[in-house]
mmCIF file with all atom_site columns, C-alpha atoms in Angstrom:
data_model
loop_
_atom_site.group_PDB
_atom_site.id
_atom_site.type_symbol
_atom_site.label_atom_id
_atom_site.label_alt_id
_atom_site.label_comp_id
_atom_site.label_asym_id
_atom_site.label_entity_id
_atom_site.label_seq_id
_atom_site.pdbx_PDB_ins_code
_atom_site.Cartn_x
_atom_site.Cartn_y
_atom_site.Cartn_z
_atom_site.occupancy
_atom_site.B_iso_or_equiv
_atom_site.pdbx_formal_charge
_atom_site.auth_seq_id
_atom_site.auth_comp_id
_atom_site.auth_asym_id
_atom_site.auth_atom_id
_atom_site.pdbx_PDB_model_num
ATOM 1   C CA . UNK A 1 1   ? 63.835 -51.784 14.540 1.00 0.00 ? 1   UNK A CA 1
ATOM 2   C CA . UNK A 1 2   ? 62.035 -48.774 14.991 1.00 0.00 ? 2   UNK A CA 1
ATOM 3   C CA . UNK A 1 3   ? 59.901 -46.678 11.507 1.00 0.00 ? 3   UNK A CA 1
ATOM 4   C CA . UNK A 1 4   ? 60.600 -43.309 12.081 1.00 0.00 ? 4   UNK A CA 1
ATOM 5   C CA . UNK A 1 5   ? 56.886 -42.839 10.978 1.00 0.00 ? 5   UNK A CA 1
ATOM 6   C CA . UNK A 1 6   ? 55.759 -44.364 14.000 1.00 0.00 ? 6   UNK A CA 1
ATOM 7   C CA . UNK A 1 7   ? 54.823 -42.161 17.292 1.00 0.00 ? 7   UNK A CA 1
ATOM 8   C CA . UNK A 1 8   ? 57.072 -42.615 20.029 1.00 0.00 ? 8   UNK A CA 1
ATOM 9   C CA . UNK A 1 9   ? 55.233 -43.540 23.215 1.00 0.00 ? 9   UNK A CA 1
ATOM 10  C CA . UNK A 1 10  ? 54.766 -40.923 25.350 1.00 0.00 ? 10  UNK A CA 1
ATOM 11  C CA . UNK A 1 11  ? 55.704 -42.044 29.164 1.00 0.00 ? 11  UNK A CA 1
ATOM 12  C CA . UNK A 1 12  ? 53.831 -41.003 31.905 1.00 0.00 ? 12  UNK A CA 1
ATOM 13  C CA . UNK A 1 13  ? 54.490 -38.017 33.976 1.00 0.00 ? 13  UNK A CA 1
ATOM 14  C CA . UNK A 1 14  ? 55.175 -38.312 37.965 1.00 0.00 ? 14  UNK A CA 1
ATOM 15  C CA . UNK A 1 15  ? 51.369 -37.271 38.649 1.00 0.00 ? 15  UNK A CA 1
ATOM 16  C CA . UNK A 1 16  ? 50.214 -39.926 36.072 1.00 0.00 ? 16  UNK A CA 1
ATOM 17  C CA . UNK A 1 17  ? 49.474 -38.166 33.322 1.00 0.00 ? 17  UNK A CA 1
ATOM 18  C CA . UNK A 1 18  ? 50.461 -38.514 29.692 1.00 0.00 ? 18  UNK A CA 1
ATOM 19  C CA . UNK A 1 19  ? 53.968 -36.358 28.952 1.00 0.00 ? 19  UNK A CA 1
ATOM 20  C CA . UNK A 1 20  ? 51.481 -35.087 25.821 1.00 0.00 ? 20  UNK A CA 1
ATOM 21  C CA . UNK A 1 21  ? 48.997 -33.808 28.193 1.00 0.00 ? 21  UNK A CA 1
ATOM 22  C CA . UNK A 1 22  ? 51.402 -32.474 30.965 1.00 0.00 ? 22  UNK A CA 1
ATOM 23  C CA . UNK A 1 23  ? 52.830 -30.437 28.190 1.00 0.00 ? 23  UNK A CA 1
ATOM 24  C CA . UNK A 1 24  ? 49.497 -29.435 26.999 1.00 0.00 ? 24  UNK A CA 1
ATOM 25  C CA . UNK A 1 25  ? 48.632 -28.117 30.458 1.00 0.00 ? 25  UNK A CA 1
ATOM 26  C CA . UNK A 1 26  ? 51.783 -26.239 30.953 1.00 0.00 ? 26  UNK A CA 1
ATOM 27  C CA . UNK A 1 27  ? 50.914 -24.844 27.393 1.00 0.00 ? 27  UNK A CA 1
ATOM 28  C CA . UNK A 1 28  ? 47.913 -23.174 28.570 1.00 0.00 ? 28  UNK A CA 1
ATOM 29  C CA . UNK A 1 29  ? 49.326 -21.379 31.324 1.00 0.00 ? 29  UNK A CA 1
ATOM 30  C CA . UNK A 1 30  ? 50.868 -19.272 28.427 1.00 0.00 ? 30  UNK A CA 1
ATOM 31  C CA . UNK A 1 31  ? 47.636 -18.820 27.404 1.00 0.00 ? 31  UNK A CA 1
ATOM 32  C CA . UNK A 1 32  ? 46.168 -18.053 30.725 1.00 0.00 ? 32  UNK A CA 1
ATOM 33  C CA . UNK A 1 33  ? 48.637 -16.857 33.123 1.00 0.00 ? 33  UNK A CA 1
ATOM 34  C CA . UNK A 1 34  ? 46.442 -16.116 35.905 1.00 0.00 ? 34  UNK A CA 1
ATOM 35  C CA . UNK A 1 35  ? 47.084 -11.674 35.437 1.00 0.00 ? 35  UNK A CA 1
ATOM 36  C CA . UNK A 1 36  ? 45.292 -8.670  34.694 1.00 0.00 ? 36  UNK A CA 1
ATOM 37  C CA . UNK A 1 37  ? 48.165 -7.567  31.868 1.00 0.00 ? 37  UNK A CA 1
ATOM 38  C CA . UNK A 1 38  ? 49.527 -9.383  29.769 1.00 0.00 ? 38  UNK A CA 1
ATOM 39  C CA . UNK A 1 39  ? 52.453 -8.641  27.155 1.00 0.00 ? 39  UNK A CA 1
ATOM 40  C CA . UNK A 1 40  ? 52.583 -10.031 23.852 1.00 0.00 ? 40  UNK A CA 1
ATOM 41  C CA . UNK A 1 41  ? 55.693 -10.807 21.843 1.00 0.00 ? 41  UNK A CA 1
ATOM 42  C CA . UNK A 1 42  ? 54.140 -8.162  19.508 1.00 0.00 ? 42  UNK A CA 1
ATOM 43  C CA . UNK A 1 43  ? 54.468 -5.493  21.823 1.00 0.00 ? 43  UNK A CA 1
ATOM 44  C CA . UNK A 1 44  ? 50.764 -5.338  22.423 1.00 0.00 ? 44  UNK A CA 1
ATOM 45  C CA . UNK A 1 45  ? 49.422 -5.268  26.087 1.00 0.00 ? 45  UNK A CA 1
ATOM 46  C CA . UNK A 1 46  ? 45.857 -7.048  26.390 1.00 0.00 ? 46  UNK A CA 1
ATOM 47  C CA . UNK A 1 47  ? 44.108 -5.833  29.796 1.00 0.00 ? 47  UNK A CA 1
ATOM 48  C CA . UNK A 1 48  ? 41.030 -7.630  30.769 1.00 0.00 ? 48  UNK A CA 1
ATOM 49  C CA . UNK A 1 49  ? 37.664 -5.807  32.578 1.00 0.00 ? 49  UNK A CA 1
ATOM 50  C CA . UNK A 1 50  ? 34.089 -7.000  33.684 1.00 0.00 ? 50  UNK A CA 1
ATOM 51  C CA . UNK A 1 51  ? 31.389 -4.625  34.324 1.00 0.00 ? 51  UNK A CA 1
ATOM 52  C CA . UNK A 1 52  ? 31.126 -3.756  37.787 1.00 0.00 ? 52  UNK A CA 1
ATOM 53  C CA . UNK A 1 53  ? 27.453 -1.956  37.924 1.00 0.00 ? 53  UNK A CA 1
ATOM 54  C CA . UNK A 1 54  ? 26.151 -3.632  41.228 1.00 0.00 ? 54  UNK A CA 1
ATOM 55  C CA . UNK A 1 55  ? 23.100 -4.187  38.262 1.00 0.00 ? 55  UNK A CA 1
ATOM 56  C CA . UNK A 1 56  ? 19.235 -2.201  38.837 1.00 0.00 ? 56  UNK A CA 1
ATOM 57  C CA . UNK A 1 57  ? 20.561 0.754   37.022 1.00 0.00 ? 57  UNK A CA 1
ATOM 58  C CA . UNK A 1 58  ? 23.141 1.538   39.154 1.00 0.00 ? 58  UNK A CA 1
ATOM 59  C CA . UNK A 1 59  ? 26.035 3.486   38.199 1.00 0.00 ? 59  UNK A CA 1
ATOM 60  C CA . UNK A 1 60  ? 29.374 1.265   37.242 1.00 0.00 ? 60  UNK A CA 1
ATOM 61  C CA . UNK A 1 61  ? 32.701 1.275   35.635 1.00 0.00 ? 61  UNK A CA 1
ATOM 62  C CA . UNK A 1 62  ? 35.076 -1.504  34.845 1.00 0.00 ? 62  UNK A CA 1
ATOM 63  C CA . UNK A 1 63  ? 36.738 -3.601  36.894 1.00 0.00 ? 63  UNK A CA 1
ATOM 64  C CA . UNK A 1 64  ? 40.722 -4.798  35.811 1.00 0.00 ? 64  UNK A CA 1
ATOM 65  C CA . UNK A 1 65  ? 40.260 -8.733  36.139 1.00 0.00 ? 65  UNK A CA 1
ATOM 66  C CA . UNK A 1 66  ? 42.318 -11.715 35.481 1.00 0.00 ? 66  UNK A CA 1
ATOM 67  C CA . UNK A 1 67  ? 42.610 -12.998 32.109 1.00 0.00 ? 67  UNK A CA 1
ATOM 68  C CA . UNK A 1 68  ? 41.291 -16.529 33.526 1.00 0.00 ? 68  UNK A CA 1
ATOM 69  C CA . UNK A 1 69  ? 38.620 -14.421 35.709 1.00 0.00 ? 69  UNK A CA 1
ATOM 70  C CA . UNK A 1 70  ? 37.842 -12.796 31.964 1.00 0.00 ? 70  UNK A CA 1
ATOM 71  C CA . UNK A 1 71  ? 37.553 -16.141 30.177 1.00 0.00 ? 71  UNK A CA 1
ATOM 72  C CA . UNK A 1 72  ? 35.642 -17.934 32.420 1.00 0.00 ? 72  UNK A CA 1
ATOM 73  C CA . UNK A 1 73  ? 32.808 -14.989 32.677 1.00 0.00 ? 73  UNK A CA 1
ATOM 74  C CA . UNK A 1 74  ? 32.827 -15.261 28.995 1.00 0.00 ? 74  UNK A CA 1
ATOM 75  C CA . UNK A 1 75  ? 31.966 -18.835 28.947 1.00 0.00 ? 75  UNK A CA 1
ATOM 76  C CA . UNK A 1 76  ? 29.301 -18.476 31.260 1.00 0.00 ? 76  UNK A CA 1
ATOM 77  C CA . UNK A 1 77  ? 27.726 -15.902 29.114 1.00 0.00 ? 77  UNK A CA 1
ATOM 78  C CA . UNK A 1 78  ? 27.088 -18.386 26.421 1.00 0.00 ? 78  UNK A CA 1
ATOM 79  C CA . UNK A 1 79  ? 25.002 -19.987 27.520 1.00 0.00 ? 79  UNK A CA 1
ATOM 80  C CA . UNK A 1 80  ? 21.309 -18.682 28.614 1.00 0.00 ? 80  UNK A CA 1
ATOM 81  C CA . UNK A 1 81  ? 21.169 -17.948 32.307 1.00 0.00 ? 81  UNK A CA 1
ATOM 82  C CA . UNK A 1 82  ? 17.085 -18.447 32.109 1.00 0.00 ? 82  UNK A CA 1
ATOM 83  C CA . UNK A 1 83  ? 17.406 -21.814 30.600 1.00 0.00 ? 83  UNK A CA 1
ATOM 84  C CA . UNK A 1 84  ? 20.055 -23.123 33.421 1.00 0.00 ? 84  UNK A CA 1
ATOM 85  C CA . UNK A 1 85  ? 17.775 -22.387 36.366 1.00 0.00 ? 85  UNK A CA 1
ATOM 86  C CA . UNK A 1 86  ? 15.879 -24.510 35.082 1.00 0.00 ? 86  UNK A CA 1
ATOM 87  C CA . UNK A 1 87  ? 18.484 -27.166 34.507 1.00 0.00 ? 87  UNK A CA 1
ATOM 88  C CA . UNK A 1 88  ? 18.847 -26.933 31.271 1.00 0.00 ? 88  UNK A CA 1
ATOM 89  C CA . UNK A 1 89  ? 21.648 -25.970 28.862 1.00 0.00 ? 89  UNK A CA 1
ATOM 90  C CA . UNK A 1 90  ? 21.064 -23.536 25.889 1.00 0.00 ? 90  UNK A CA 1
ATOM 91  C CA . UNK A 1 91  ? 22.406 -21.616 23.842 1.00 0.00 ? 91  UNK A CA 1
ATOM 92  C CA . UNK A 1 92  ? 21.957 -17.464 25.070 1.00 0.00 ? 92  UNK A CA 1
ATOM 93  C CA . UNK A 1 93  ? 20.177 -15.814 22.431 1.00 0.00 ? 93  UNK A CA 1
ATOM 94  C CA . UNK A 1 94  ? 21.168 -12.323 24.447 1.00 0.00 ? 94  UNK A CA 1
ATOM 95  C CA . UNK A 1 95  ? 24.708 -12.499 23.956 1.00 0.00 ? 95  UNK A CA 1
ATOM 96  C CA . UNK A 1 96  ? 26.668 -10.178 21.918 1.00 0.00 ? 96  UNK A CA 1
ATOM 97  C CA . UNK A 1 97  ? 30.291 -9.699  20.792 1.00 0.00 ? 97  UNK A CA 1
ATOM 98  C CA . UNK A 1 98  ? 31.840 -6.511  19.142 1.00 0.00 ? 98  UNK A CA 1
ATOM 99  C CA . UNK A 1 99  ? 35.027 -5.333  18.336 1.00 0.00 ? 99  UNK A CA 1
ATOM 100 C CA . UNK A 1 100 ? 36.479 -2.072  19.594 1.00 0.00 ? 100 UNK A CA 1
ATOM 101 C CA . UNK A 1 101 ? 39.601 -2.071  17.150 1.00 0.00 ? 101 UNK A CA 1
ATOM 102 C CA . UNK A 1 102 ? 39.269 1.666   16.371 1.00 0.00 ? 102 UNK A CA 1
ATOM 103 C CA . UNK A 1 103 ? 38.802 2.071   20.404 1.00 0.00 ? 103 UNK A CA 1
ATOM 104 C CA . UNK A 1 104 ? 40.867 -0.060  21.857 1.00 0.00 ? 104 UNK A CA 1
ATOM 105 C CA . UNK A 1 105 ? 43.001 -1.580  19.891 1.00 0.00 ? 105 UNK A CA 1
ATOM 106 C CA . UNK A 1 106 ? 43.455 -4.565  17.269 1.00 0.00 ? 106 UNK A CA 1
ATOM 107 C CA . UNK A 1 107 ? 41.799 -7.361  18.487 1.00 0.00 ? 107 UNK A CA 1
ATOM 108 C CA . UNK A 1 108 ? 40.332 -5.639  21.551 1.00 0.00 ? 108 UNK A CA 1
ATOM 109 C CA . UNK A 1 109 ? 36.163 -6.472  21.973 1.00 0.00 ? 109 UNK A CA 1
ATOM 110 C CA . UNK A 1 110 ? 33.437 -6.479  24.188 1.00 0.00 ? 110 UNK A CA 1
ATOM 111 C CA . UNK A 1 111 ? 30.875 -9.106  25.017 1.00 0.00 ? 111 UNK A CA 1
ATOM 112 C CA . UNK A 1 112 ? 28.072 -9.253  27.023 1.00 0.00 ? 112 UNK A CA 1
ATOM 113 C CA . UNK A 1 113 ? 25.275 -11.697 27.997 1.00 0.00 ? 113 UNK A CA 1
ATOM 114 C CA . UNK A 1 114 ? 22.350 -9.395  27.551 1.00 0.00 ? 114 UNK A CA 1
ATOM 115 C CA . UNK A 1 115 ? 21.232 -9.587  31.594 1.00 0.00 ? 115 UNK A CA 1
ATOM 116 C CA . UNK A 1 116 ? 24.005 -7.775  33.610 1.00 0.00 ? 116 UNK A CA 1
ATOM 117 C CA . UNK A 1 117 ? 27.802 -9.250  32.437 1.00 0.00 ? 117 UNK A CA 1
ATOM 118 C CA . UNK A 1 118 ? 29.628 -7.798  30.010 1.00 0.00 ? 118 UNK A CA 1
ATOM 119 C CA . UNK A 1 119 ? 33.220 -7.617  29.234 1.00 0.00 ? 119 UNK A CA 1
ATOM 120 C CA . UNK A 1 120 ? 36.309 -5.690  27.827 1.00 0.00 ? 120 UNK A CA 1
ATOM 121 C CA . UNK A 1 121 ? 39.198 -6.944  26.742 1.00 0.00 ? 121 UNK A CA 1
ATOM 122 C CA . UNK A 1 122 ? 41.451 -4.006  25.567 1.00 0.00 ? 122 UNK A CA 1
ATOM 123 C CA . UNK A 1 123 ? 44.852 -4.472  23.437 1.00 0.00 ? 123 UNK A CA 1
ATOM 124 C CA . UNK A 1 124 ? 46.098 -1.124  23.766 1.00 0.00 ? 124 UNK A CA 1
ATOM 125 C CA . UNK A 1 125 ? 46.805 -1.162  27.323 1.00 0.00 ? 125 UNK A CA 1
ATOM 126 C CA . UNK A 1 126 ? 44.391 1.475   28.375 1.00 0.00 ? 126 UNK A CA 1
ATOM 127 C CA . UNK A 1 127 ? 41.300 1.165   30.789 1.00 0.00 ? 127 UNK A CA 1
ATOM 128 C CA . UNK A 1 128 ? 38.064 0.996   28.860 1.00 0.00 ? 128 UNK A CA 1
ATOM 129 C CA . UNK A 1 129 ? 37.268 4.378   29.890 1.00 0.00 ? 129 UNK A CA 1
ATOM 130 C CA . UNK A 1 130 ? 40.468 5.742   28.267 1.00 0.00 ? 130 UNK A CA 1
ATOM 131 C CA . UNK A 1 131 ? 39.250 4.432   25.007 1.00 0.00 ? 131 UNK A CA 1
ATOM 132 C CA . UNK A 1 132 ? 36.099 5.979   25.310 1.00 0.00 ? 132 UNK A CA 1
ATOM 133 C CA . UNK A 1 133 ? 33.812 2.974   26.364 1.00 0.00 ? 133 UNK A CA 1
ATOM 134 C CA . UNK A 1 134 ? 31.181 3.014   29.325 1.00 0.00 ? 134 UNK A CA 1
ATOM 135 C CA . UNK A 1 135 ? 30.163 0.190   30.596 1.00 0.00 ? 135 UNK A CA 1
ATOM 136 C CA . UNK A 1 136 ? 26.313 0.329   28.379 1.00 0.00 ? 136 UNK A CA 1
ATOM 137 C CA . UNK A 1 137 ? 22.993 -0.675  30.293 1.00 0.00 ? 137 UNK A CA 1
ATOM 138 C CA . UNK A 1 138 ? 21.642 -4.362  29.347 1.00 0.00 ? 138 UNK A CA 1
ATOM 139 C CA . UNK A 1 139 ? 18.595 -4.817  28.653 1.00 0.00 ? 139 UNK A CA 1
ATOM 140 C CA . UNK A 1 140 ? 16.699 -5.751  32.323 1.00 0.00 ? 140 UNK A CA 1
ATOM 141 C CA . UNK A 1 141 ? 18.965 -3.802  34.493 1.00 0.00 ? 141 UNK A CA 1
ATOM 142 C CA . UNK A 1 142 ? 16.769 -0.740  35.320 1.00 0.00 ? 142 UNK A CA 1
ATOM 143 C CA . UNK A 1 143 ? 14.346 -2.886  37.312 1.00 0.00 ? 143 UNK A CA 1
ATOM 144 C CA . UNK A 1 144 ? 15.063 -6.264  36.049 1.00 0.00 ? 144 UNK A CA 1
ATOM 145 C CA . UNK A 1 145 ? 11.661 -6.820  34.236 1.00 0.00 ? 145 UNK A CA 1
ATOM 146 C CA . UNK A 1 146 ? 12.264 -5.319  30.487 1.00 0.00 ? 146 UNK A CA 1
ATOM 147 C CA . UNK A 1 147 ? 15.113 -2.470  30.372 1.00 0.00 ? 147 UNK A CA 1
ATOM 148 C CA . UNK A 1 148 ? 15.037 1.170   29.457 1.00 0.00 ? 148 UNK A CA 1
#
């Protein structure tokens, strides 16, 4: 006799895990498909870019990036790059997020951590530099000791 309120048990997957999770994880590589361009159902194509400045002032442009390369530069940019030589986990005051929907499309932004990585994601399928966006100089790059 079986409530058709009550969960069904999930059984577990050939490598162990849960069918929920399994499905979870294949889920997310929908979400993060491992490429540089990605097409939407909506048309739109997101393209993902990290600064590529070699940092002391030096000259840079974007570089096109993995959307998992993307995220994962994005995480470590929240967090304060100071605090975790030190072995300690904070909260980076320096970061910043904008979005470049007139630029580069709705839902397109930049981030940065306020030392030397920064980020584009663009939704228009253009290069940052086709929208109009440098790659801008963080604060501590020319020299490393207080920015210009």
């Amino acid at each position: 006799m079986s409530d058709a309120t009550e969960p069904d048990d999930v059984p577990l997957a050939a490598d162990g895990e849960s069918g929920f999770s399994a499905g979870y994880t294949r889920a997310l590589r929908y979400v993060l498909s491992g490429e540089h361009e990605i097409h939407t159902v909506a048309g739109v194509v997101l393209r993902f870019f990290l600064a590529d400045g070699g940092g002391n002032g030096a000259a840079g442009g974007w570089r096109a990036v993995s959307d998992r390369e993307f995220q994962f530069a994005y995480e470590n940019s929240l967090f304060d790059m100071e605090a975790a030589k030190k072995n300690e986990i904070r909260p980076n005051a320096r970061h910043v997020q904008l979005t470049l929907d007139a630029l580069a499309g709705a839902g397109a932004y930049f981030w940065s951590d306020g030392y030397e990585a920064a980020g584009v994601m663009t939704a228009n399928g253009k290069t940052p530099e086709e929208c109009g966006f440098r790659v801008p100089e963080a604060p501590g790059q020319s020299g490393r000791g207080g920015g210009a």
